[in-house]
mmCIF file of C-alpha atoms in Angstrom:
data_model
loop_
_atom_site.group_PDB
_atom_site.id
_atom_site.type_symbol
_atom_site.label_atom_id
_atom_site.label_comp_id
_atom_site.label_asym_id
_atom_site.label_seq_id
_atom_site.Cartn_x
_atom_site.Cartn_y
_atom_site.Cartn_z
ATOM 1 C CA MET J 30 0.000 0.000 0.000
ATOM 2 C CA PRO J 31 1.603 3.341 -0.964
ATOM 3 C CA ALA J 32 2.662 5.735 1.758
ATOM 4 C CA ASP J 33 0.434 8.524 0.415
ATOM 5 C CA ASP J 34 -2.749 6.413 0.549
ATOM 6 C CA PRO J 35 -5.339 8.584 2.352
ATOM 7 C CA ALA J 36 -6.520 5.500 4.237
ATOM 8 C CA LEU J 37 -3.284 5.489 6.205
ATOM 9 C CA ASP J 38 -2.606 7.584 9.264
ATOM 10 C CA ARG J 39 0.806 9.189 8.851
ATOM 11 C CA LEU J 40 3.057 8.490 11.807
ATOM 12 C CA SER J 41 6.015 10.601 12.797
ATOM 13 C CA TYR J 42 9.247 9.091 14.022
ATOM 14 C CA ALA J 43 12.336 10.243 15.840
ATOM 15 C CA ALA J 44 15.845 8.848 15.463
ATOM 16 C CA ILE J 45 17.929 8.534 18.626
ATOM 17 C CA VAL J 46 21.656 7.947 18.218
ATOM 18 C CA ALA J 47 23.825 7.142 21.241
ATOM 19 C CA THR J 48 27.516 7.793 20.659
ATOM 20 C CA ARG J 49 30.813 7.962 22.512
ATOM 21 C CA ASN J 50 34.204 8.984 21.114
ATOM 22 C CA ARG J 51 33.171 8.108 17.540
ATOM 23 C CA ALA J 52 32.772 11.373 15.658
ATOM 24 C CA GLU J 53 34.055 9.854 12.391
ATOM 25 C CA ALA J 54 31.305 7.212 12.444
ATOM 26 C CA LEU J 55 28.667 9.835 13.196
ATOM 27 C CA ALA J 56 29.868 11.927 10.244
ATOM 28 C CA LEU J 57 29.056 8.942 7.992
ATOM 29 C CA SER J 58 25.716 7.955 9.497
ATOM 30 C CA LEU J 59 23.986 11.265 10.283
ATOM 31 C CA PRO J 60 23.735 12.498 6.665
ATOM 32 C CA LEU J 61 22.083 9.205 5.695
ATOM 33 C CA LEU J 62 19.455 9.624 8.413
ATOM 34 C CA LEU J 63 18.722 13.078 7.072
ATOM 35 C CA ALA J 64 18.528 11.896 3.461
ATOM 36 C CA GLN J 65 15.800 9.333 4.075
ATOM 37 C CA SER J 66 12.893 9.343 1.616
ATOM 38 C CA ARG J 67 10.730 9.568 4.766
ATOM 39 C CA LEU J 68 12.389 12.107 7.046
ATOM 40 C CA PRO J 69 12.376 11.877 10.839
ATOM 41 C CA ALA J 70 10.632 14.519 12.883
ATOM 42 C CA GLU J 71 13.990 15.044 14.576
ATOM 43 C CA VAL J 72 17.319 13.404 15.278
ATOM 44 C CA VAL J 73 18.625 13.356 18.837
ATOM 45 C CA VAL J 74 22.310 12.569 19.346
ATOM 46 C CA VAL J 75 23.123 11.549 22.915
ATOM 47 C CA ASP J 76 26.857 11.858 23.496
ATOM 48 C CA SER J 77 29.053 10.689 26.367
ATOM 49 C CA SER J 78 32.460 11.302 24.767
ATOM 50 C CA ASP J 79 35.476 12.025 26.942
ATOM 51 C CA ASP J 80 36.105 15.062 24.736
ATOM 52 C CA PRO J 81 32.726 16.396 23.557
ATOM 53 C CA ALA J 82 34.179 18.774 20.951
ATOM 54 C CA PRO J 83 34.527 16.389 17.949
ATOM 55 C CA VAL J 84 30.971 15.059 18.202
ATOM 56 C CA ALA J 85 29.626 18.552 18.828
ATOM 57 C CA ALA J 86 31.385 19.772 15.680
ATOM 58 C CA VAL J 87 29.850 16.995 13.563
ATOM 59 C CA VAL J 88 26.361 17.642 14.919
ATOM 60 C CA GLU J 89 26.651 21.407 14.515
ATOM 61 C CA ALA J 90 27.878 21.108 10.927
ATOM 62 C CA THR J 91 25.131 18.619 10.062
ATOM 63 C CA ALA J 92 22.384 20.685 11.704
ATOM 64 C CA LYS J 93 23.204 23.780 9.640
ATOM 65 C CA THR J 94 21.877 22.232 6.436
ATOM 66 C CA ALA J 95 19.601 19.516 7.838
ATOM 67 C CA PRO J 96 15.974 19.389 6.667
ATOM 68 C CA ARG J 97 14.895 18.422 10.184
ATOM 69 C CA PRO J 98 16.082 19.432 13.674
ATOM 70 C CA VAL J 99 19.253 17.738 14.880
ATOM 71 C CA ARG J 100 19.849 18.100 18.608
ATOM 72 C CA LEU J 101 22.827 17.184 20.779
ATOM 73 C CA VAL J 102 22.339 16.048 24.374
ATOM 74 C CA ARG J 103 25.147 15.207 26.786
ATOM 75 C CA ALA J 104 24.786 12.253 29.167
ATOM 76 C CA LYS J 105 26.919 10.072 31.372
ATOM 77 C CA PRO J 106 28.411 6.999 29.661
ATOM 78 C CA GLY J 107 26.270 3.904 29.272
ATOM 79 C CA LEU J 108 24.356 2.730 26.219
ATOM 80 C CA THR J 109 21.149 1.941 28.102
ATOM 81 C CA HIS J 110 21.251 5.244 29.965
ATOM 82 C CA GLN J 111 21.971 7.258 26.834
ATOM 83 C CA ARG J 112 19.127 5.649 24.931
ATOM 84 C CA ASN J 113 16.755 6.327 27.819
ATOM 85 C CA VAL J 114 17.872 9.961 27.871
ATOM 86 C CA GLY J 115 17.176 10.212 24.155
ATOM 87 C CA LEU J 116 13.770 8.601 24.598
ATOM 88 C CA SER J 117 12.869 11.168 27.248
ATOM 89 C CA GLU J 118 13.768 13.949 24.803
ATOM 90 C CA THR J 119 11.248 12.911 22.143
ATOM 91 C CA THR J 120 7.502 12.365 21.864
ATOM 92 C CA ALA J 121 7.216 10.686 18.443
ATOM 93 C CA PRO J 122 5.086 7.507 18.442
ATOM 94 C CA ILE J 123 7.755 5.565 16.517
ATOM 95 C CA VAL J 124 11.387 5.610 17.594
ATOM 96 C CA LEU J 125 14.387 4.407 15.607
ATOM 97 C CA PHE J 126 17.616 3.601 17.466
ATOM 98 C CA PRO J 127 20.357 3.344 14.832
ATOM 99 C CA ASP J 128 23.896 2.956 16.085
ATOM 100 C CA ASP J 129 26.300 5.755 15.319
ATOM 101 C CA ASP J 130 27.775 3.476 12.631
ATOM 102 C CA SER J 131 24.446 2.334 11.112
ATOM 103 C CA LEU J 132 24.313 3.280 7.436
ATOM 104 C CA LEU J 133 20.647 3.333 6.378
ATOM 105 C CA TYR J 134 19.641 2.807 2.771
ATOM 106 C CA PRO J 135 17.588 5.764 1.467
ATOM 107 C CA ASP J 136 14.182 4.090 1.819
ATOM 108 C CA ALA J 137 14.816 2.074 5.000
ATOM 109 C CA ALA J 138 12.816 4.349 7.311
ATOM 110 C CA GLU J 139 9.992 4.723 4.786
ATOM 111 C CA ARG J 140 9.504 0.970 4.507
ATOM 112 C CA ILE J 141 9.452 0.601 8.281
ATOM 113 C CA LEU J 142 7.010 3.488 8.799
ATOM 114 C CA GLU J 143 4.670 2.254 6.071
ATOM 115 C CA THR J 144 4.477 -1.080 7.859
ATOM 116 C CA TYR J 145 3.649 0.508 11.216
ATOM 117 C CA GLU J 146 0.949 2.542 9.475
ATOM 118 C CA ARG J 147 -0.508 -0.501 7.793
ATOM 119 C CA ASP J 148 -0.693 -2.212 11.193
ATOM 120 C CA ARG J 149 -3.917 -0.450 12.150
ATOM 121 C CA GLU J 150 -4.682 -2.995 14.892
ATOM 122 C CA GLY J 151 -1.342 -2.313 16.606
ATOM 123 C CA ARG J 152 -0.147 -5.907 16.479
ATOM 124 C CA LEU J 153 3.475 -4.993 15.768
ATOM 125 C CA SER J 154 5.587 -3.776 18.691
ATOM 126 C CA ALA J 155 8.936 -3.515 16.924
ATOM 127 C CA ILE J 156 10.223 -3.630 13.358
ATOM 128 C CA GLY J 157 13.856 -4.218 12.525
ATOM 129 C CA GLY J 158 15.663 -3.639 9.274
ATOM 130 C CA ARG J 159 17.757 -6.233 7.479
ATOM 131 C CA GLU J 160 21.542 -6.148 7.545
ATOM 132 C CA ALA J 161 23.090 -5.332 4.174
ATOM 133 C CA ASP J 162 26.532 -6.645 3.282
ATOM 134 C CA ARG J 163 27.464 -3.387 1.567
ATOM 135 C CA PRO J 164 26.888 0.287 2.375
ATOM 136 C CA PRO J 165 24.414 2.383 0.373
ATOM 137 C CA GLN J 166 25.619 3.375 -3.076
ATOM 138 C CA GLY J 167 28.019 6.303 -3.143
ATOM 139 C CA ILE J 168 29.154 6.012 0.490
ATOM 140 C CA ASP J 169 32.917 6.235 0.977
ATOM 141 C CA GLN J 170 33.614 4.141 4.063
ATOM 142 C CA SER J 171 37.294 5.060 4.026
ATOM 143 C CA ALA J 172 36.347 8.242 5.886
ATOM 144 C CA ALA J 173 36.002 6.166 9.067
ATOM 145 C CA PRO J 174 37.870 3.048 10.229
ATOM 146 C CA ALA J 175 36.024 -0.269 10.447
ATOM 147 C CA GLU J 176 36.667 -3.598 12.117
ATOM 148 C CA PRO J 177 37.840 -6.282 9.687
ATOM 149 C CA PRO J 178 35.240 -8.966 9.006
ATOM 150 C CA PRO J 179 35.825 -12.325 10.700
ATOM 151 C CA GLY J 180 38.127 -14.632 8.791
ATOM 152 C CA PRO J 181 37.351 -18.212 7.759
ATOM 153 C CA GLY J 182 38.562 -19.514 11.123
ATOM 154 C CA GLY J 183 36.265 -17.216 13.082
ATOM 155 C CA ARG J 184 33.274 -18.067 10.920
ATOM 156 C CA LEU J 185 33.992 -21.803 11.283
ATOM 157 C CA ILE J 186 34.216 -21.562 15.092
ATOM 158 C CA ARG J 187 30.925 -19.676 15.218
ATOM 159 C CA ALA J 188 29.234 -22.253 12.965
ATOM 160 C CA ILE J 189 30.488 -25.120 15.129
ATOM 161 C CA ARG J 190 29.327 -23.392 18.312
ATOM 162 C CA LEU J 191 25.856 -22.816 16.860
ATOM 163 C CA TRP J 192 25.629 -26.437 15.708
ATOM 164 C CA VAL J 193 26.663 -27.774 19.120
ATOM 165 C CA ASP J 194 24.293 -25.383 20.871
ATOM 166 C CA ARG J 195 21.315 -26.468 18.781
ATOM 167 C CA ARG J 196 22.144 -30.143 19.173
ATOM 168 C CA LEU J 197 22.357 -29.870 22.959
ATOM 169 C CA THR J 198 19.780 -27.208 23.841
ATOM 170 C CA GLY J 199 17.611 -26.903 20.722
ATOM 171 C CA ALA J 200 18.401 -23.182 20.411
ATOM 172 C CA SER J 201 20.305 -20.464 22.197
ATOM 173 C CA PRO J 202 18.439 -19.030 25.207
ATOM 174 C CA PHE J 203 17.590 -15.842 23.316
ATOM 175 C CA GLU J 204 16.305 -17.671 20.250
ATOM 176 C CA HIS J 205 14.251 -19.994 22.434
ATOM 177 C CA LEU J 206 12.750 -17.203 24.543
ATOM 178 C CA GLY J 207 12.134 -14.877 21.601
ATOM 179 C CA ARG J 208 10.430 -17.477 19.447
ATOM 180 C CA THR J 209 8.293 -18.653 22.355
ATOM 181 C CA LEU J 210 7.193 -15.181 23.441
ATOM 182 C CA ASN J 211 6.633 -13.941 19.887
ATOM 183 C CA ALA J 212 4.526 -16.999 19.045
ATOM 184 C CA ARG J 213 1.818 -15.762 21.448
ATOM 185 C CA HIS J 214 0.832 -13.113 18.876
ATOM 186 C CA ARG J 215 -0.961 -13.854 15.620
ATOM 187 C CA PRO J 216 0.730 -12.161 12.644
ATOM 188 C CA PRO J 217 -1.440 -9.906 10.460
ATOM 189 C CA ASP J 218 -2.624 -11.627 7.299
ATOM 190 C CA TRP J 219 -0.709 -9.165 5.131
ATOM 191 C CA LEU J 220 2.648 -9.515 6.900
ATOM 192 C CA ALA J 221 4.322 -11.902 4.435
ATOM 193 C CA ALA J 222 3.129 -9.839 1.473
ATOM 194 C CA ALA J 223 4.835 -6.832 3.064
ATOM 195 C CA ASN J 224 8.062 -8.879 3.081
ATOM 196 C CA CYS J 225 8.193 -8.998 6.870
ATOM 197 C CA LEU J 226 8.606 -12.031 9.099
ATOM 198 C CA PRO J 227 8.460 -12.654 12.855
ATOM 199 C CA VAL J 228 11.878 -12.971 14.511
ATOM 200 C CA ALA J 229 13.190 -13.883 17.945
ATOM 201 C CA TYR J 230 14.857 -10.472 18.299
ATOM 202 C CA VAL J 231 16.568 -7.734 16.294
ATOM 203 C CA THR J 232 20.172 -6.656 16.792
ATOM 204 C CA GLY J 233 20.600 -3.108 18.004
ATOM 205 C CA PHE J 234 21.993 -1.271 14.987
ATOM 206 C CA ARG J 235 18.742 -1.735 12.990
ATOM 207 C CA MET J 236 15.906 -1.536 15.507
ATOM 208 C CA SER J 237 12.740 0.519 15.859
ATOM 209 C CA PHE J 238 9.839 0.397 18.315
ATOM 210 C CA ARG J 239 6.385 1.693 18.929
ATOM 211 C CA ARG J 240 6.908 3.996 21.879
ATOM 212 C CA SER J 241 3.869 2.462 23.602
ATOM 213 C CA ALA J 242 5.484 -0.999 23.473
ATOM 214 C CA LEU J 243 8.956 -0.010 24.655
ATOM 215 C CA LEU J 244 9.605 -0.376 28.373
ATOM 216 C CA GLY J 245 12.877 1.510 28.065
ATOM 217 C CA PHE J 246 16.393 0.128 28.347
ATOM 218 C CA ASP J 247 17.501 -1.697 31.470
ATOM 219 C CA GLU J 248 20.226 0.353 33.163
ATOM 220 C CA THR J 249 21.249 -2.650 35.232
ATOM 221 C CA LEU J 250 23.289 -3.354 32.079
ATOM 222 C CA GLU J 251 25.913 -0.636 32.222
ATOM 223 C CA ARG J 252 28.392 0.900 29.774
ATOM 224 C CA TYR J 253 28.481 -1.205 26.562
ATOM 225 C CA ALA J 254 25.432 -3.055 27.974
ATOM 226 C CA TRP J 255 25.726 -6.191 25.886
ATOM 227 C CA PHE J 256 22.298 -7.684 24.960
ATOM 228 C CA GLU J 257 20.313 -4.597 25.966
ATOM 229 C CA ASP J 258 18.786 -4.712 22.475
ATOM 230 C CA ILE J 259 17.540 -8.280 22.950
ATOM 231 C CA ASP J 260 16.191 -7.390 26.381
ATOM 232 C CA ALA J 261 14.192 -4.514 24.867
ATOM 233 C CA HIS J 262 12.693 -6.754 22.188
ATOM 234 C CA LEU J 263 11.753 -9.522 24.617
ATOM 235 C CA GLY J 264 10.029 -6.868 26.734
ATOM 236 C CA ALA J 265 8.182 -5.436 23.731
ATOM 237 C CA MET J 266 6.722 -8.870 23.024
ATOM 238 C CA ARG J 267 4.402 -8.441 25.997
ATOM 239 C CA THR J 268 2.133 -6.314 23.783
ATOM 240 C CA GLY J 269 2.822 -7.389 20.229
ATOM 241 C CA LEU J 270 4.905 -9.023 17.552
ATOM 242 C CA VAL J 271 8.557 -8.301 16.748
ATOM 243 C CA VAL J 272 9.323 -8.566 13.028
ATOM 244 C CA ALA J 273 12.102 -7.917 10.538
ATOM 245 C CA HIS J 274 11.439 -6.000 7.328
ATOM 246 C CA LEU J 275 13.493 -7.660 4.610
ATOM 247 C CA ASP J 276 13.391 -4.591 2.345
ATOM 248 C CA ALA J 277 14.548 -2.071 4.976
ATOM 249 C CA LEU J 278 18.301 -2.341 4.489
ATOM 250 C CA VAL J 279 20.919 -1.146 6.973
ATOM 251 C CA HIS J 280 24.663 -1.661 6.693
ATOM 252 C CA HIS J 281 26.619 -1.958 9.941
ATOM 253 C CA HIS J 282 29.930 -0.161 9.437
ATOM 254 C CA ARG J 283 31.337 -1.684 12.669
ATOM 255 C CA PHE J 284 33.482 1.206 13.795
ATOM 256 C CA PRO J 285 36.304 -0.159 15.971
ATOM 257 C CA GLY J 286 36.611 0.869 19.569
ATOM 258 C CA PRO J 287 37.200 -0.487 23.059
ATOM 259 C CA ARG J 288 34.049 -2.064 24.475
ATOM 260 C CA GLY J 289 35.885 -3.516 27.443
ATOM 261 C CA ASP J 290 38.964 -5.508 28.267
ATOM 262 C CA GLY J 291 38.979 -9.199 27.407
ATOM 263 C CA ARG J 292 38.173 -10.361 30.916
ATOM 264 C CA THR J 293 35.170 -8.041 31.161
ATOM 265 C CA ILE J 294 33.916 -9.069 27.720
ATOM 266 C CA GLY J 295 34.154 -12.721 28.754
ATOM 267 C CA ARG J 296 32.129 -12.142 31.927
ATOM 268 C CA TRP J 297 29.499 -10.188 30.024
ATOM 269 C CA ALA J 298 29.175 -12.936 27.421
ATOM 270 C CA VAL J 299 27.965 -15.322 30.129
ATOM 271 C CA LEU J 300 26.413 -13.128 32.820
ATOM 272 C CA ASN J 301 24.614 -10.540 30.669
ATOM 273 C CA ARG J 302 23.042 -13.337 28.655
ATOM 274 C CA ALA J 303 21.981 -15.158 31.824
ATOM 275 C CA TYR J 304 20.556 -11.979 33.380
ATOM 276 C CA VAL J 305 18.489 -10.989 30.346
ATOM 277 C CA ALA J 306 17.224 -14.520 29.766
ATOM 278 C CA MET J 307 16.220 -15.152 33.383
ATOM 279 C CA LYS J 308 14.622 -11.714 33.624
ATOM 280 C CA HIS J 309 12.123 -12.698 30.933
ATOM 281 C CA VAL J 310 11.675 -16.228 32.221
ATOM 282 C CA ARG J 311 10.675 -14.744 35.610
ATOM 283 C CA ALA J 312 8.479 -12.100 33.969
ATOM 284 C CA ASN J 313 6.476 -14.718 32.050
ATOM 285 C CA PRO J 314 5.698 -17.604 34.437
ATOM 286 C CA GLU J 315 2.621 -18.566 32.422
ATOM 287 C CA VAL J 316 4.860 -19.173 29.401
ATOM 288 C CA PHE J 317 7.840 -20.634 31.282
ATOM 289 C CA PRO J 318 6.327 -22.544 34.226
ATOM 290 C CA ALA J 319 9.549 -24.510 34.847
ATOM 291 C CA PRO J 320 12.280 -21.879 35.427
ATOM 292 C CA GLY J 321 14.717 -24.580 36.502
ATOM 293 C CA ARG J 322 14.579 -26.082 33.029
ATOM 294 C CA GLU J 323 15.279 -22.704 31.462
ATOM 295 C CA ALA J 324 18.141 -22.126 33.909
ATOM 296 C CA TRP J 325 19.672 -25.434 32.830
ATOM 297 C CA ARG J 326 19.494 -24.317 29.195
ATOM 298 C CA ILE J 327 21.203 -21.026 30.058
ATOM 299 C CA ARG J 328 23.939 -22.724 32.101
ATOM 300 C CA LEU J 329 24.660 -25.215 29.321
ATOM 301 C CA HIS J 330 24.798 -22.461 26.736
ATOM 302 C CA GLY J 331 27.310 -20.636 28.963
ATOM 303 C CA ALA J 332 29.538 -23.704 28.968
ATOM 304 C CA ILE J 333 29.361 -23.831 25.167
ATOM 305 C CA ARG J 334 30.276 -20.148 25.044
ATOM 306 C CA VAL J 335 33.311 -20.757 27.278
ATOM 307 C CA ALA J 336 34.456 -23.674 25.110
ATOM 308 C CA GLY J 337 34.060 -21.521 22.000
ATOM 309 C CA TYR J 338 36.680 -19.127 23.343
ATOM 310 C CA LEU J 339 39.386 -21.814 23.639
ATOM 311 C CA PRO J 340 40.781 -21.318 20.109
ATOM 312 C CA GLY J 341 41.505 -17.671 20.952
ATOM 313 C CA VAL J 342 43.974 -18.381 23.772
ATOM 314 C CA ARG J 343 46.972 -17.747 21.536
ATOM 315 C CA SER J 344 46.574 -14.021 22.231
ATOM 316 C CA ALA J 345 46.709 -12.299 25.616
ATOM 317 C CA TRP J 346 43.306 -10.725 24.974
ATOM 318 C CA GLY J 347 41.828 -14.118 24.101
ATOM 319 C CA ARG J 348 43.205 -15.668 27.286
ATOM 320 C CA ALA J 349 41.727 -12.820 29.313
ATOM 321 C CA ARG J 350 38.353 -13.308 27.604
ATOM 322 C CA LEU J 351 38.386 -17.033 28.378
ATOM 323 C CA ARG J 352 39.263 -16.292 32.006
ATOM 324 C CA GLY J 353 36.394 -13.817 32.278
ATOM 325 C CA ALA J 354 33.932 -16.253 30.703
ATOM 326 C CA LEU J 355 35.010 -19.000 33.124
ATOM 327 C CA GLU J 356 34.557 -16.589 36.027
ATOM 328 C CA GLY J 357 31.104 -15.686 34.796
ATOM 329 C CA TRP J 358 30.099 -19.304 34.377
ATOM 330 C CA MET J 359 31.328 -20.190 37.873
ATOM 331 C CA ARG J 360 29.316 -17.303 39.366
ATOM 332 C CA VAL J 361 26.100 -17.736 37.406
ATOM 333 C CA GLY J 362 24.325 -20.124 39.820
ATOM 334 C CA PRO J 363 22.933 -17.562 42.310
ATOM 335 C CA LEU J 364 21.737 -15.394 39.410
ATOM 336 C CA LEU J 365 19.846 -18.315 37.864
ATOM 337 C CA ARG J 366 18.195 -19.106 41.204
ATOM 338 C CA ALA J 367 17.240 -15.516 42.076
ATOM 339 C CA ASP J 368 13.595 -14.501 41.897
ATOM 340 C CA ALA J 369 12.469 -11.502 39.878
ATOM 341 C CA LYS J 370 12.987 -8.978 42.680
ATOM 342 C CA ALA J 371 16.480 -10.205 43.544
ATOM 343 C CA LEU J 372 17.715 -10.722 40.000
ATOM 344 C CA ALA J 373 19.352 -7.321 39.394
ATOM 345 C CA ALA J 374 21.239 -7.489 42.701
ATOM 346 C CA ALA J 375 22.387 -11.026 41.942
ATOM 347 C CA TYR J 376 23.653 -9.892 38.558
ATOM 348 C CA ALA J 377 25.531 -6.954 40.115
ATOM 349 C CA ARG J 378 27.278 -9.254 42.590
ATOM 350 C CA ALA J 379 28.180 -11.811 39.939
ATOM 351 C CA SER J 380 29.509 -9.292 37.422
ATOM 352 C CA ALA J 381 31.615 -7.244 39.847
ATOM 353 C CA PRO J 382 35.398 -7.541 39.225
ATOM 354 C CA ARG J 383 37.262 -9.560 41.863
#
């Protein structure tokens, strides 16, 4: 159905971009947000850089010629906190949360907004784009550094880990929870024709939500806040379906930068996953009446994650990551046994450096 069909109610949307010390990435992504065939009502950049000047310069230069308002807000570091700050700054009914290195194709936002508008019964809580292997045409990525793609060895290790995980547990905890929670909602009859399909979750660089479905971002997960995107989608499933739009293309530039030392990353890989998964197990007892069974799945997946880090021990960073993952796995028991009220405190104790 065309976007200008008078039968559709036109929805406005805001784009919220959290950033930290990555002005070069922002200089690539912001112009693409402001060149969408369906423009946002506004763009809010929430910055926590150590030196605010580079990001401020990019935002100021972009805002001078932007067709829509571009605002800069300063906040303390933390992805969940910054996204919540941005959410509090806007009132649009649809909110996009591109990363600062998300490169949107020109019609990505339009395709997403048309789908929300077509969903007149409000069955869709969140719509994600689809990752594109290449950036939009005409984009020179050399203006900003990017992480190299994983080599054949890395891809093989990931494939083996996924195969083992599915053989032993049936699916990763997030896939299992997302599919189960999403299956409670009946898809609209037109969904497949719109080239959308239900998914277990959407990764953070390509996500959008109905404001009414979004609970906010859990600030228990601090700084890089690994899996905060999955947590938000599992929460949004309380009211409606989470889908991916296969025609809304977004390229992830993957700007390099420190997300944490190896030991911290290893702990997060086990403990953040366990916290988010158990949070939604506890929040949905009618769907998951046997939390002990789900805890077993999460613990086993953690062991698979630890084993998957063994090939990386040739580097000091890889050894530190393995050590952190082992620490997380050894500490995960009290977190898995905690009830809903005690879960955040159990996570804080387990994830604290020792």
